[in-house]
GROMACS .gro file of C-alpha atoms in nm:
model
  217
    1ARG     CA    1   4.325  -2.363   0.241
    2VAL     CA    2   4.586  -2.298  -0.027
    3GLY     CA    3   4.904  -2.141   0.104
    4SER     CA    4   5.112  -1.878  -0.068
    5PRO     CA    5   5.319  -2.033  -0.351
    6GLY     CA    6   5.693  -2.037  -0.345
    7PRO     CA    7   5.914  -1.922  -0.630
    8LYS     CA    8   5.916  -2.268  -0.791
    9HIS     CA    9   5.541  -2.317  -0.777
   10HIS     CA   10   5.346  -2.290  -1.098
   11VAL     CA   11   5.016  -2.106  -1.118
   12ALA     CA   12   4.853  -2.407  -1.279
   13ASN     CA   13   4.965  -2.626  -0.988
   14ILE     CA   14   4.766  -2.400  -0.755
   15VAL     CA   15   4.446  -2.399  -0.958
   16ARG     CA   16   4.428  -2.761  -1.076
   17PRO     CA   17   4.407  -2.948  -0.741
   18LEU     CA   18   4.098  -2.747  -0.643
   19PRO     CA   19   3.792  -2.824  -0.861
   20MET     CA   20   3.626  -2.521  -1.012
   21ARG     CA   21   3.286  -2.609  -0.870
   22ARG     CA   22   3.430  -2.636  -0.521
   23LEU     CA   23   3.620  -2.310  -0.571
   24PHE     CA   24   3.305  -2.122  -0.673
   25ARG     CA   25   3.113  -2.275  -0.379
   26GLN     CA   26   3.377  -2.158  -0.131
   27ILE     CA   27   3.378  -1.807  -0.281
   28LYS     CA   28   2.998  -1.793  -0.272
   29ASP     CA   29   2.986  -1.911   0.091
   30GLY     CA   30   3.248  -1.655   0.188
   31LEU     CA   31   3.054  -1.371   0.028
   32GLN     CA   32   2.727  -1.481   0.186
   33SER     CA   33   2.885  -1.506   0.530
   34SER     CA   34   3.020  -1.150   0.494
   35SER     CA   35   2.691  -0.999   0.379
   36GLY     CA   36   2.634  -0.667   0.543
   37GLY     CA   37   3.006  -0.605   0.595
   38VAL     CA   38   3.206  -0.325   0.445
   39PHE     CA   39   3.392  -0.546   0.196
   40ALA     CA   40   3.097  -0.764   0.091
   41LEU     CA   41   3.001  -0.547  -0.207
   42ALA     CA   42   3.365  -0.497  -0.307
   43GLY     CA   43   3.418  -0.874  -0.301
   44GLN     CA   44   3.117  -0.934  -0.523
   45ALA     CA   45   3.233  -0.669  -0.770
   46SER     CA   46   3.587  -0.812  -0.790
   47LEU     CA   47   3.477  -1.175  -0.824
   48ILE     CA   48   3.418  -1.170  -1.201
   49PRO     CA   49   3.749  -0.994  -1.290
   50ALA     CA   50   3.940  -1.231  -1.061
   51VAL     CA   51   3.786  -1.539  -1.225
   52ALA     CA   52   3.849  -1.391  -1.570
   53ALA     CA   53   4.215  -1.331  -1.480
   54LEU     CA   54   4.254  -1.691  -1.360
   55ILE     CA   55   4.098  -1.826  -1.680
   56LEU     CA   56   4.319  -1.603  -1.895
   57LYS     CA   57   4.632  -1.711  -1.708
   58TYR     CA   58   4.534  -2.076  -1.736
   59ALA     CA   59   4.478  -2.032  -2.110
   60GLU     CA   60   4.818  -1.864  -2.146
   61LEU     CA   61   5.001  -2.142  -1.960
   62ASN     CA   62   4.839  -2.413  -2.172
   63ASN     CA   63   4.835  -2.207  -2.494
   64ILE     CA   64   4.461  -2.253  -2.544
   65MET     CA   65   4.331  -2.090  -2.865
   66ASN     CA   66   4.679  -1.940  -2.927
   67VAL     CA   67   4.641  -1.707  -2.631
   68ARG     CA   68   5.016  -1.709  -2.567
   69GLU     CA   69   5.096  -1.581  -2.916
   70THR     CA   70   4.823  -1.320  -2.893
   71LEU     CA   71   4.962  -1.186  -2.567
   72ARG     CA   72   5.312  -1.172  -2.714
   73GLU     CA   73   5.188  -0.923  -2.971
   74PHE     CA   74   5.140  -0.673  -2.687
   75SER     CA   75   5.497  -0.713  -2.562
   76HIS     CA   76   5.610  -0.406  -2.761
   77VAL     CA   77   5.422  -0.177  -2.522
   78HIS     CA   78   5.671   0.051  -2.347
   79GLY     CA   79   5.718  -0.049  -1.984
   80GLN     CA   80   5.756   0.304  -1.851
   81ALA     CA   81   5.429   0.424  -2.002
   82PHE     CA   82   5.247   0.117  -1.877
   83GLY     CA   83   5.396   0.161  -1.529
   84CYS     CA   84   5.292   0.525  -1.518
   85PHE     CA   85   4.940   0.436  -1.625
   86THR     CA   86   4.905   0.158  -1.367
   87SER     CA   87   5.046   0.382  -1.093
   88MET     CA   88   4.796   0.658  -1.167
   89LEU     CA   89   4.513   0.406  -1.190
   90SER     CA   90   4.610   0.247  -0.858
   91PHE     CA   91   4.630   0.590  -0.694
   92MET     CA   92   4.286   0.686  -0.822
   93ILE     CA   93   4.130   0.355  -0.711
   94VAL     CA   94   4.280   0.374  -0.363
   95PHE     CA   95   4.188   0.742  -0.323
   96ARG     CA   96   3.831   0.698  -0.443
   97SER     CA   97   3.781   0.383  -0.236
   98SER     CA   98   3.909   0.546   0.083
   99PHE     CA   99   3.693   0.852   0.017
  100ALA     CA  100   3.387   0.633  -0.042
  101TYR     CA  101   3.444   0.439   0.280
  102LYS     CA  102   3.485   0.765   0.473
  103ARG     CA  103   3.152   0.887   0.339
  104TYR     CA  104   2.994   0.553   0.433
  105ASP     CA  105   3.131   0.573   0.787
  106SER     CA  106   3.017   0.935   0.819
  107GLY     CA  107   2.665   0.848   0.702
  108PHE     CA  108   2.650   0.550   0.937
  109ASP     CA  109   2.757   0.770   1.230
  110LEU     CA  110   2.488   1.026   1.143
  111LEU     CA  111   2.221   0.755   1.130
  112THR     CA  112   2.337   0.624   1.467
  113ASP     CA  113   2.324   0.976   1.613
  114MET     CA  114   1.974   1.025   1.472
  115LYS     CA  115   1.856   0.700   1.630
  116GLY     CA  116   2.011   0.792   1.966
  117ASN     CA  117   1.859   1.141   1.960
  118CYS     CA  118   1.515   0.999   1.881
  119ILE     CA  119   1.541   0.756   2.171
  120ASP     CA  120   1.657   1.031   2.408
  121ALA     CA  121   1.378   1.266   2.300
  122THR     CA  122   1.113   0.995   2.336
  123CYS     CA  123   1.234   0.895   2.681
  124SER     CA  124   1.238   1.259   2.790
  125VAL     CA  125   0.881   1.317   2.673
  126LEU     CA  126   0.752   0.999   2.835
  127ALA     CA  127   0.928   1.086   3.161
  128PHE     CA  128   0.705   1.393   3.197
  129THR     CA  129   0.398   1.169   3.215
  130GLN     CA  130   0.498   1.056   3.565
  131GLY     CA  131   0.273   1.206   3.824
  132SER     CA  132   0.003   1.295   3.572
  133SER     CA  133  -0.348   1.343   3.705
  134ALA     CA  134  -0.506   1.216   3.380
  135PRO     CA  135  -0.661   0.868   3.362
  136LYS     CA  136  -0.410   0.590   3.320
  137GLY     CA  137  -0.566   0.474   2.993
  138LYS     CA  138  -0.514   0.815   2.831
  139VAL     CA  139  -0.155   0.831   2.955
  140VAL     CA  140  -0.075   0.487   2.812
  141ALA     CA  141  -0.243   0.578   2.481
  142PHE     CA  142  -0.038   0.898   2.461
  143MET     CA  143   0.287   0.715   2.534
  144ARG     CA  144   0.210   0.455   2.269
  145ARG     CA  145   0.118   0.718   2.008
  146ILE     CA  146   0.440   0.911   2.071
  147ALA     CA  147   0.647   0.595   2.033
  148ILE     CA  148   0.470   0.507   1.707
  149LEU     CA  149   0.509   0.856   1.560
  150VAL     CA  150   0.880   0.873   1.648
  151SER     CA  151   0.931   0.533   1.485
  152VAL     CA  152   0.744   0.652   1.174
  153MET     CA  153   0.945   0.976   1.164
  154GLN     CA  154   1.273   0.784   1.171
  155ALA     CA  155   1.148   0.548   0.899
  156LYS     CA  156   1.043   0.842   0.681
  157ALA     CA  157   1.387   0.998   0.723
  158ILE     CA  158   1.550   0.677   0.601
  159THR     CA  159   1.310   0.637   0.306
  160MET     CA  160   1.360   1.004   0.213
  161MET     CA  161   1.736   0.943   0.191
  162ARG     CA  162   1.656   0.654  -0.042
  163GLY     CA  163   1.448   0.889  -0.258
  164LYS     CA  164   1.120   0.709  -0.189
  165ASN     CA  165   0.793   0.765  -0.003
  166LEU     CA  166   0.676   0.560   0.294
  167THR     CA  167   0.484   0.280   0.122
  168LYS     CA  168   0.451  -0.094   0.179
  169GLN     CA  169   0.734  -0.161  -0.064
  170SER     CA  170   0.972   0.091   0.093
  171MET     CA  171   0.888  -0.031   0.446
  172LYS     CA  172   1.053  -0.368   0.381
  173GLY     CA  173   1.346  -0.409   0.616
  174LEU     CA  174   1.237  -0.119   0.840
  175GLN     CA  175   1.122  -0.177   1.196
  176ILE     CA  176   0.814   0.043   1.244
  177LEU     CA  177   0.604   0.018   1.560
  178SER     CA  178   0.238  -0.068   1.492
  179LEU     CA  179   0.182   0.139   1.178
  180ASP     CA  180  -0.156  -0.032   1.137
  181GLU     CA  181  -0.286   0.146   1.448
  182LEU     CA  182  -0.287   0.475   1.257
  183ASP     CA  183  -0.608   0.560   1.071
  184GLU     CA  184  -0.636   0.533   0.695
  185GLN     CA  185  -0.620   0.910   0.635
  186THR     CA  186  -0.300   0.938   0.837
  187ARG     CA  187  -0.137   0.656   0.640
  188TRP     CA  188  -0.244   0.824   0.316
  189PHE     CA  189  -0.073   1.149   0.419
  190LEU     CA  190   0.241   0.950   0.508
  191SER     CA  191   0.250   0.796   0.161
  192GLN     CA  192   0.210   1.136  -0.008
  193GLU     CA  193   0.452   1.349   0.193
  194PRO     CA  194   0.819   1.235   0.171
  195SER     CA  195   0.953   1.474   0.437
  196PRO     CA  196   0.961   1.363   0.805
  197LEU     CA  197   0.874   1.720   0.910
  198LEU     CA  198   0.506   1.632   0.878
  199VAL     CA  199   0.539   1.361   1.144
  200PHE     CA  200   0.747   1.598   1.358
  201ASN     CA  201   0.459   1.847   1.345
  202TRP     CA  202   0.218   1.573   1.450
  203ILE     CA  203   0.439   1.491   1.749
  204GLN     CA  204   0.442   1.855   1.856
  205ARG     CA  205   0.064   1.881   1.829
  206CYS     CA  206   0.022   1.561   2.032
  207MET     CA  207   0.246   1.702   2.304
  208MET     CA  208   0.057   2.033   2.316
  209ASP     CA  209  -0.272   1.846   2.332
  210ALA     CA  210  -0.129   1.630   2.613
  211VAL     CA  211  -0.034   1.945   2.806
  212ASP     CA  212  -0.391   2.077   2.779
  213LYS     CA  213  -0.529   1.742   2.902
  214LYS     CA  214  -0.284   1.734   3.197
  215ILE     CA  215  -0.114   1.422   3.059
  216LEU     CA  216   0.223   1.596   3.051
  217VAL     CA  217   0.322   1.773   3.371
   0.00000   0.00000   0.00000
């Protein structure tokens, strides 16, 4: 690990001892290990500008392709105007980044609340099957169908936020309970209707049918 350079250290002395291939491998491994984190996407986006800045600084120090003379032509830029511009740019970047992370955290909290509410509602419905006078096979089938429909409803809510319908392509990465147990017509309706309200209506109808059959007490 390279420590922070002192005042007498040269930038080239920091870059040269570490081969470029090894440097890129370490950066790639670090980004892959942080996949799924908050700063993973930001690190990937800033990788190319950081490498370009290192290459430009290395070219300036060694005067490759007259880069040093080219950069000197921009030395007439007024320092106060440049400082004002960089200050405003830094303020905008920090403000927008913090606002974006707040929106991400708020959305993640809402998804967590939705998952918790679905689990609570499912457990509450299944608890009312205790003491039912219906055959055990019908009670188990009802409990399984409710669990599947709640899982499908949550998946449709997530795919709707992505702007897609519930298809095989959009189901990748989603944990849905036994979608194959639903009949072909039901799966066709799921692929055509993007709103989860359809599945919510199915859950209500299943519960009312279970009340009539004495499955829910």
